[in-house]
Structure formats: C-alpha cells, structure tokens
XYZ file of C-alpha atoms in Angstrom:
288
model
C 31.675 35.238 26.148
C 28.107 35.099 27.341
C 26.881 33.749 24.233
C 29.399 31.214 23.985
C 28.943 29.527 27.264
C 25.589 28.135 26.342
C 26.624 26.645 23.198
C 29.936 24.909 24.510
C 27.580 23.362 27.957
C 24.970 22.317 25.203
C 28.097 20.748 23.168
C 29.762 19.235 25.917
C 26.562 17.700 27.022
C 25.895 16.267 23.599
C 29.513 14.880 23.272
C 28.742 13.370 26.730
C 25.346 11.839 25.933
C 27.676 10.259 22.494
C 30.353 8.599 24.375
C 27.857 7.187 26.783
C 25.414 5.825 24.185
C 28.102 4.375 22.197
C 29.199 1.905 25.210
C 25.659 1.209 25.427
C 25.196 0.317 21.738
C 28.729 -1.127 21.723
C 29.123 -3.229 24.735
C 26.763 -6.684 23.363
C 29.471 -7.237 20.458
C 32.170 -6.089 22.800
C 31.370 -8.657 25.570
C 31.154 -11.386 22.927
C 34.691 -10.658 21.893
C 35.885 -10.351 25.455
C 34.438 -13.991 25.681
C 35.682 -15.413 22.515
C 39.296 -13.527 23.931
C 38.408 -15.594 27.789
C 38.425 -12.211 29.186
C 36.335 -12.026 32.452
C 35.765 -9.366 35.211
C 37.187 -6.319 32.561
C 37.146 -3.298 34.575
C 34.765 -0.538 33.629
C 37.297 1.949 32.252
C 38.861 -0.477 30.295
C 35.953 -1.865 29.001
C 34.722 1.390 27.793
C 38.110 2.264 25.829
C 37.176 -1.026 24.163
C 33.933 0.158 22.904
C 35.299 3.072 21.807
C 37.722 1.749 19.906
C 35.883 -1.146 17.823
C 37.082 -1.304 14.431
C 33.408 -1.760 13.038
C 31.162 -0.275 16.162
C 27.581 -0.012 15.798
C 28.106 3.778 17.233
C 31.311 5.246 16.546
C 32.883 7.657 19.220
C 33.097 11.318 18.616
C 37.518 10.504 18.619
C 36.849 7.868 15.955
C 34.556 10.198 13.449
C 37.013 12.724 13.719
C 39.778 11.041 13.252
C 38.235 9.614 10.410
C 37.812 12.907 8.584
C 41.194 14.091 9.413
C 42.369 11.189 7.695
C 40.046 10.924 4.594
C 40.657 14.447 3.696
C 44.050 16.046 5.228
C 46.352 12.707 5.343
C 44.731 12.103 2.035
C 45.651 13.162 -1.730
C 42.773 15.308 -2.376
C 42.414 13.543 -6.322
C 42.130 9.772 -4.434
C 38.897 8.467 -4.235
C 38.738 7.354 -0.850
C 39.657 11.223 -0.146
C 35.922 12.640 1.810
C 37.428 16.025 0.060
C 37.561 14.592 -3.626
C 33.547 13.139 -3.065
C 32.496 16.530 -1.163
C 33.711 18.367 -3.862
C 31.721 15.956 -6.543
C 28.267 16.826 -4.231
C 29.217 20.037 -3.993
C 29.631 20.462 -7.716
C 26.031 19.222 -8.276
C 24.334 20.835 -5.386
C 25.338 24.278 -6.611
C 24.424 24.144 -9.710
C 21.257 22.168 -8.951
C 20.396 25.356 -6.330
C 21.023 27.620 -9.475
C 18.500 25.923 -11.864
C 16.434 25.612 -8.861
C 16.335 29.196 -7.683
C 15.935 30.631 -11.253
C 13.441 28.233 -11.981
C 11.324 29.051 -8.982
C 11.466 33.143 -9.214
C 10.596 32.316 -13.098
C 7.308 29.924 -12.063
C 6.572 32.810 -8.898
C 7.083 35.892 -11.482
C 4.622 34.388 -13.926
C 1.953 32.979 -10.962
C 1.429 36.859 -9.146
C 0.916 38.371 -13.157
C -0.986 35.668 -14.462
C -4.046 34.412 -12.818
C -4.349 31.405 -15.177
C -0.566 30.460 -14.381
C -1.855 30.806 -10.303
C -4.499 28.182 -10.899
C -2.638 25.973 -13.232
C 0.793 25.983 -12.116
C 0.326 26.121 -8.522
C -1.615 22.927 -8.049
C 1.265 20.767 -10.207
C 4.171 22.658 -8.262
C 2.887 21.160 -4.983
C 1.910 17.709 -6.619
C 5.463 17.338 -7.666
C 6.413 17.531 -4.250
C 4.304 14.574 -3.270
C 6.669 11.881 -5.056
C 9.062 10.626 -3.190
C 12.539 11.587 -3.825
C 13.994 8.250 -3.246
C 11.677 7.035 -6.428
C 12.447 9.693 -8.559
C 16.464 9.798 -8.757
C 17.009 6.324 -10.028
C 14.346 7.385 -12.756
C 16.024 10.249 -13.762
C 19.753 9.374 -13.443
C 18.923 5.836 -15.310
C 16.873 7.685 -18.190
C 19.107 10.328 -18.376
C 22.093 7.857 -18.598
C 19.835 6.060 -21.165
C 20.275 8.994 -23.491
C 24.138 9.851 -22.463
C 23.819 12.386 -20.306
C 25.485 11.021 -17.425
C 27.742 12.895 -14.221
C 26.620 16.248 -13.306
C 23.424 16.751 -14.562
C 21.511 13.783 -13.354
C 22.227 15.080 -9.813
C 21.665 18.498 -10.124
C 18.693 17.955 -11.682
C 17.059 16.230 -8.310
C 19.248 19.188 -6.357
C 16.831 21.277 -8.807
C 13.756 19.090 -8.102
C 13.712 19.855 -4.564
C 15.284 22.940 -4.372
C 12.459 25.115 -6.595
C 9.810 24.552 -4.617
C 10.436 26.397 -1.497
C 11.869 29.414 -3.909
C 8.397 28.920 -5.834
C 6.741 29.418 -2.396
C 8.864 32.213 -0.747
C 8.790 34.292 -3.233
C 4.806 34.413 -3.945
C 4.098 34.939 -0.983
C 6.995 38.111 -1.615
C 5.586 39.431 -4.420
C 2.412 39.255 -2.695
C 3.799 41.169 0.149
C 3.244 44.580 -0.718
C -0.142 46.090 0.381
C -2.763 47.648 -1.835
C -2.284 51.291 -0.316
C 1.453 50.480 -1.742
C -0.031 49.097 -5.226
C -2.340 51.934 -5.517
C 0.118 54.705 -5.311
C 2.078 53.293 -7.505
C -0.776 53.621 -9.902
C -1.165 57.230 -8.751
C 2.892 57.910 -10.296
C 1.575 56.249 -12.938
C 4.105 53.369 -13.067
C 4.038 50.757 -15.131
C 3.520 47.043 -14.194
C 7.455 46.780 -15.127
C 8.348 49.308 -12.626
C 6.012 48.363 -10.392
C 7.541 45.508 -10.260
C 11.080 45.901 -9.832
C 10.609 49.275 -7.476
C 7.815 47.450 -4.775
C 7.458 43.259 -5.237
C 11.147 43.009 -6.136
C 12.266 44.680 -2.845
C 9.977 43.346 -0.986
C 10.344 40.047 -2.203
C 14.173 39.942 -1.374
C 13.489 38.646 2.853
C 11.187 36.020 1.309
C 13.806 34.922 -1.346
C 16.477 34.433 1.346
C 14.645 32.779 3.742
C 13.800 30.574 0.745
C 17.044 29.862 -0.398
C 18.463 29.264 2.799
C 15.984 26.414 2.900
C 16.701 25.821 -0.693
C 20.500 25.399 -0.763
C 20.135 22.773 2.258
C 18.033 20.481 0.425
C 20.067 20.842 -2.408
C 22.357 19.360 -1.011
C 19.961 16.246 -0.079
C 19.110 15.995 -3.453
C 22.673 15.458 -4.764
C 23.531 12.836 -2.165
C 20.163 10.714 -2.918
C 20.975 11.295 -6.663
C 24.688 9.997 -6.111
C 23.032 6.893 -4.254
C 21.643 5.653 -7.894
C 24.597 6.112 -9.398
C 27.675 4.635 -7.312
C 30.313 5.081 -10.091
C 30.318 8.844 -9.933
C 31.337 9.396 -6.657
C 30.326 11.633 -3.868
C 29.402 11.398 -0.628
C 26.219 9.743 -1.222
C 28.582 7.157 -2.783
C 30.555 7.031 0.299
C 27.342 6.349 2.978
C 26.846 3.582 0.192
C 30.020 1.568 0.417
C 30.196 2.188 4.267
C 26.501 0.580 4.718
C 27.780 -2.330 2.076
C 30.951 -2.842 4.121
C 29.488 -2.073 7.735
C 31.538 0.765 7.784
C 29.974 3.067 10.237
C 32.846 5.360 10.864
C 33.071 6.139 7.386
C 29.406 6.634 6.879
C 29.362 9.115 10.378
C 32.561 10.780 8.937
C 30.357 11.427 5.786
C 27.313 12.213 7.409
C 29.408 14.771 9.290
C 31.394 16.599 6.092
C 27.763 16.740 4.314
C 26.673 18.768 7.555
C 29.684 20.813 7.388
C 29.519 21.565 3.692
C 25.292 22.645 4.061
C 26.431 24.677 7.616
C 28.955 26.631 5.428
C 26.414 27.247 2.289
C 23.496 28.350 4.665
C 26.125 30.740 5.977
C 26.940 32.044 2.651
C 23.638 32.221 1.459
C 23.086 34.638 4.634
C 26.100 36.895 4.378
C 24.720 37.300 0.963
C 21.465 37.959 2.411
C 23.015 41.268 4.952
C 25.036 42.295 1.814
C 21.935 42.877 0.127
C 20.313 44.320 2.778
C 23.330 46.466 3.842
C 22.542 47.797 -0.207
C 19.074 48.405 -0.001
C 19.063 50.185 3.070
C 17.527 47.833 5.545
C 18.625 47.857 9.024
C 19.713 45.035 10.799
C-alpha cells in the first residue's frame, strides 16, 4: 500500500494539472462561441464543463480521451477501420517483427565486432553513422522504393522498426561480450576452452543483462519506427495512420486517444520483454 500511495498522489496531480491546462488552452475558442451564442457572465463551473466538452478542443480532457478509446476499440467491431484495436494490431504486427530482425541483426553485427578486429573498426563507425539520418527522411524512402518494387504492407514498416531498433542491441551487447574480465578470459584458456565455448560459457552469460537492457530500449523504439513508417504510407493503416487523419481533420481526441493506445501497447511490450528478462535470470541462477 506504501508503494502505491506515491504513484496514485503523482497521478492525481497529473490528472489535475490536465483538466486545468485544458480550460486554459480551451477557453479563447470557447469564449468566442459563448459570444457568437450572446452568452455573457457564464459562471466558472459552467464554463469549464464547456471546455471540457468541445467537440474539436485544442486539449482534450482526460474524460474525453478515454472515452474515446472505449469507444474506438470496445463499442467498436474490432475488423472496422476506425476500430484503435484493428490499427494497434497493424503497428503491432510490424513492430514485432521489426524488433526481431532488429535484435538478431544487432547480436549478429556485436558477435562478429568482439571476434573480429577489422569488423570493430569497419562496422562500428557505419553502425553509428546510420543513426545520424533522420528517421522522418528515411521511411518515405524506403516504404516508396520498396512499394516501387511490390513489396508493400508489412515489410516497409518493420524494416524502419528494424532500422532503429539494432542499434541499441548492436551497442548493449558489445559492451556484454566485452564484459567479462581478463582473469575470467585467461582461465578459460587455462581449461583449455575453445573460442566456441568460451563464448557461449562466459560472453554469452554475461552478455544476457546487457541484451535486456538493450531490448527493452529496443522494443520501445520499435514501436516508433512502425508508427513513422505508417505515416508514409496512409493506406495501410495503423496508428500512425490514425494521428494522420486526426491532424488532417483537427481531430485531437482521436490523435490523444492514439497517442495513448501506442503508450499502452510499448508499456505492455517493455513489460514482457522484462518478465522475459527474470525468466532468464530465474534459469541461470541469478538472484534478484
């Protein structure tokens, strides 16, 4: 109970600070209506239900969001497309399989840069010049040449999940591999194991807290990557499609609502990624 106090006064105060921002930010387009309506002298409490309850606000209230996502995803047929669970499922889709490619593709890169000192002084440079482009230019160059060549859907957008999701893998799991000391190294040599076993008995395990921490990272800018990717291509869905139609439309719920399931959805794989994370450790021994 201790532990939850803090986090519901922090909540409450944030919900608080919302409500009261969104009168703020509401009340110049509210007053103009109250005009255009010959409404003078509203009362305070009425004036704020009014700015809470704009049909296009410039800052939703916390009562509209939700409601918003209760009725884009339960009071909705999960197949429509204006369904937020239909487009989550569609960035979903491509952020998972963008963190796979990503996450194989960076233990590949880090395996090969700690056993190859020509792969260290080659690779390593381009790995953190790729992360110098900005993502925003990138996607529309790789879903429209993609496209360009029919591959079209899936694969344009978890291949910018991929793009960004490597690197920190690539990263984490050097410095991993790196981890063991040379007193540890050099008894290996002294049981005379191989560079195979070496491997997979010392860097591997001690390579797994880097990897996690690493993926954790990983798996949340995955998830960027898919949305930015589904913002050059508005006829496969998503939610990055979403945030697009509700900026063309001055939609703000909708975009907030959006904003808020693409939250949800990297809260919950974070979470995953660390059960995973004290299931592994639970198997190798380590205490919590």
């Amino acid at each position: 109970m201790t532990r939850i106090i803090p986090v519901l006064t922090v909540l409450a105060a944030i919900i608080l600070f919302w409500y009261a921002m969104a009168i703020h930010m509401n009340a110049p387009w509210q007053n103009t209506l109250n005009a255009r309506a010959g409404l003078e002298n509203v009362p305070f409490s009425d004036f704020a239900q009014q700015t809470w309850s704009q049909d296009k606000p410039v800052l939703p209230a916390p009562h509209q969001v939700v409601s918003e996502i209760w009725n884009a995803t339960v009071a909705l047929d999960i197949n429509s497309k204006r369904s937020l669970a239909y487009h989550g499922w569609i960035t979903l889709s491509a952020t998972l399989l963008g963190f796979a490619l990503g996450t194989a593709l960076g233990v590949l890169l880090a395996v090969a840069i700690i056993h190859n000192d020509a792969s260290d002084r080659s690779l390593m440079p381009w790995i953190i010049a790729s992360q110098t482009i900005p993502i925003l230019a990138v996607a529309p160059m790789v879903v429209v040449g993609l496209g360009a060549v029919g591959l079209t859907g899936l694969v344009p957008k978890s291949l910018i999940s991929m793009y960004l999701s490597f690197f920190p893998v690539v990263v984490g799991m050097v410095k991993g591999l790196r981890s063991p000391e040379s007193i540890q190294l050099d008894l290996m040599r002294t049981y005379d194991a191989n560079g195979w076993q070496t491997f997979w008995k010392l860097r591997w395990p001690a390579a797994m807290p880097f990897l996690f921490a690493s993926m954790k990272v990983g798996i949340a800018i995955s998830l960027i990557g898919a949305v930015v990717a589904e913002l050059s291509n508005a006829s496969g869905g998503g939610l990055g499609v979403r945030l697009l139609t509700g900026s063309y439309n001055g939609q703000t719920i909708q975009i907030w609502a959006a904003l808020f399931i693409a939250a949800g959805l990297a809260a919950v794989l974070v979470a995953i990624v660390g059960s995973a994370e004290r299931y592994v450790n639970a198997r190798m021994g380590v205490r919590a």
